[in-house]
Amino acid sequence: MNPVRLSGRATLRGLRAVGAVALFTLRGLFHLRPLRPRLLAAQIFQIGWLSLPVVALTALFTGAALALQIHSGGARFQASDVVPAIVAIGMVRELGPVLGGLMVAARVASSIAAEIGTMKVTEQIDALVTLSTDPTGWLVTPRLWAAMLTVPVLVGVGDIIGIMGGWLVGTQSLGFNSASYLANSWAYLESWDVISGLIKGAAFGLIVAVSGCWYGMASGRGAEGVGRATKSAVVAAAVGILAANFILTGLFFE
Amino acid sequence: MIRIEGLRKSFGARTVLDGVDLHVGQGESLCVIGQSGTGKSVLLKCILGLEAPDEGLILWQGRPLDRHARPRFLDSFGMLFQGAALFDSLPVWQNVGFRLRQRMSGQKARGIAIEKLARVGLGPETADMMPAQLSGGMAKRAGLARAIADDPQVIFFDEPTTGLDPIRARRINGLIRGIVEETGATAVTITHDMDSVRAIGDSVALLQDGSIAWQGAVADMDDAAPLTGFLGKDTT
């Protein structure tokens, strides 16, 4: 077949998919009637509270490793003193949101896709329809809002724990004074550094929940179909987070 | 009450429903039979609005069952799914009282759910169990309780005896017949179990090659040539 026609078809298919996901997201976000606070609370617990240990551990080790790297790298040009400021800025602007988002993607996108996919193959979603309940409002909306609300909180907590990881290594192994390490950490941080990280967190949360819900709803039949949906959801969420991070960083800091 | 005219549905090049015409009267219990893959479930999904037909009309109480009429239809509708399709995350009583909880207190809905569970032979102790704790037969009966919880005018049963042993299958058939007679609801049962047809149905329709090959009273089906294969008669 003509390569121009082939690429044209692929482009159209891609645009159709982007449009479908955008509509799915908008429907999911604004399907607010009836309000379902209990479902939202349950999802906040599932997505936020239960992800806290893995996000906290990731942030702690990342902050600690970052302090070691900056100390040894900075020593090459007599800049070891910048460890506290670089750890704080690096965690808050970049590593906190991205690594937190990726850890939530691994844990939550897969579980959402598996849960909704299983509901689909066992006709539970059809059952919702026969019970006069829109599956979007019941399944998608609470997950989207819960992820958008909780991932920024996780990112904020991860930022603090990451900075403390750097402080631990800095004071215990690199010879920094505790009070001056903390003072230097805050001294170079600007409020926009923190706010931009939290906005990224909200965007990444949305990407994670949309990926899980979209692939769950589109799941094929049987265990194989659910397995494929789960894998696709995690891959899409991770790639989406990294791409969105690049775009948002460009928008916020260029 | 429900009339289907010239319903067509294809998936790519494969035509599943090729001009289905069907009528179910008020209070009638119709069984739709057909071999696997003849489109029984697709027909059901078209009526429920889960699949959009390519052509044809579905009328309910004389009016087209479009997206404006379907919510009202679903409000007076109950369905027993093949695998019961209970919501895994909710206890049995919340499954049964799912629709009731949208318009009454949880306590009142729970009371009605326990009543309906009793109607299908499940004790109050099952109310707080999770669906994963139920056996196949109990899940089917809980699914039946959910289908009748809101006293529907129309009830669909999708393969109600699939996966059950003969004793439990007979019990489910008896329950369905009793419920249909008690409530006076219009019932449509999708099945290929002829024991179910005899136990539940007033009339039967054979779906074959995408259309209705025969429709008549259950009493007349023994003499219907198109049903020979289903009735287990030797045609040689």
Short mmCIF file of N, CA and C in Angstrom, two decimals, chain B residues 31 161 166 169-170 173-174 191-201 218 221 230-231:
data_model
loop_
_atom_site.label_atom_id
_atom_site.label_comp_id
_atom_site.label_asym_id
_atom_site.label_seq_id
_atom_site.Cartn_x
_atom_site.Cartn_y
_atom_site.Cartn_z
N CYS B 31 -39.10 -17.90 26.25
CA CYS B 31 -37.74 -18.43 26.28
C CYS B 31 -37.15 -18.33 24.88
N THR B 161 -29.55 -21.58 34.32
CA THR B 161 -29.13 -22.86 34.94
C THR B 161 -27.72 -23.27 34.53
N PRO B 166 -28.06 -30.69 38.19
CA PRO B 166 -29.49 -30.82 37.86
C PRO B 166 -30.43 -30.46 39.01
N ALA B 169 -30.36 -26.74 39.38
CA ALA B 169 -30.98 -26.17 38.18
C ALA B 169 -32.51 -26.25 38.31
N ARG B 170 -33.01 -27.39 38.79
CA ARG B 170 -34.47 -27.53 38.96
C ARG B 170 -34.99 -26.52 39.98
N ASN B 173 -35.09 -23.12 38.36
CA ASN B 173 -36.22 -23.06 37.43
C ASN B 173 -37.54 -22.88 38.18
N GLY B 174 -37.68 -23.64 39.28
CA GLY B 174 -38.90 -23.53 40.09
C GLY B 174 -39.05 -22.14 40.69
N THR B 191 -31.74 -19.26 26.95
CA THR B 191 -31.26 -20.56 27.45
C THR B 191 -31.07 -21.54 26.30
N HIS B 192 -30.32 -22.61 26.56
CA HIS B 192 -30.40 -23.74 25.63
C HIS B 192 -30.72 -25.02 26.42
N ASP B 193 -31.25 -24.81 27.62
CA ASP B 193 -31.65 -25.92 28.48
C ASP B 193 -33.16 -26.12 28.32
N MET B 194 -33.54 -27.23 27.66
CA MET B 194 -34.96 -27.44 27.37
C MET B 194 -35.77 -27.72 28.63
N ASP B 195 -35.12 -28.21 29.70
CA ASP B 195 -35.83 -28.38 30.97
C ASP B 195 -36.26 -27.01 31.50
N SER B 196 -35.36 -26.01 31.32
CA SER B 196 -35.71 -24.65 31.74
C SER B 196 -36.90 -24.14 30.93
N VAL B 197 -36.86 -24.40 29.62
CA VAL B 197 -37.94 -23.92 28.75
C VAL B 197 -39.28 -24.48 29.23
N ARG B 198 -39.30 -25.77 29.51
CA ARG B 198 -40.57 -26.40 29.94
C ARG B 198 -41.00 -25.86 31.31
N ALA B 199 -40.02 -25.62 32.18
CA ALA B 199 -40.37 -25.19 33.54
C ALA B 199 -40.78 -23.71 33.60
N ILE B 200 -40.11 -22.88 32.80
CA ILE B 200 -40.28 -21.43 32.93
C ILE B 200 -41.24 -20.84 31.90
N GLY B 201 -41.17 -21.37 30.67
CA GLY B 201 -41.76 -20.65 29.54
C GLY B 201 -43.23 -20.86 29.29
N VAL B 218 -45.05 -23.17 24.28
CA VAL B 218 -44.23 -24.30 24.75
C VAL B 218 -44.98 -25.61 24.50
N MET B 221 -44.26 -27.08 21.07
CA MET B 221 -42.90 -27.21 20.55
C MET B 221 -42.52 -28.65 20.20
N PHE B 230 -33.06 -29.57 19.22
CA PHE B 230 -33.04 -29.16 20.63
C PHE B 230 -33.77 -30.15 21.53
N LEU B 231 -34.77 -30.80 20.95
CA LEU B 231 -35.57 -31.71 21.76
C LEU B 231 -34.94 -33.09 21.86
#
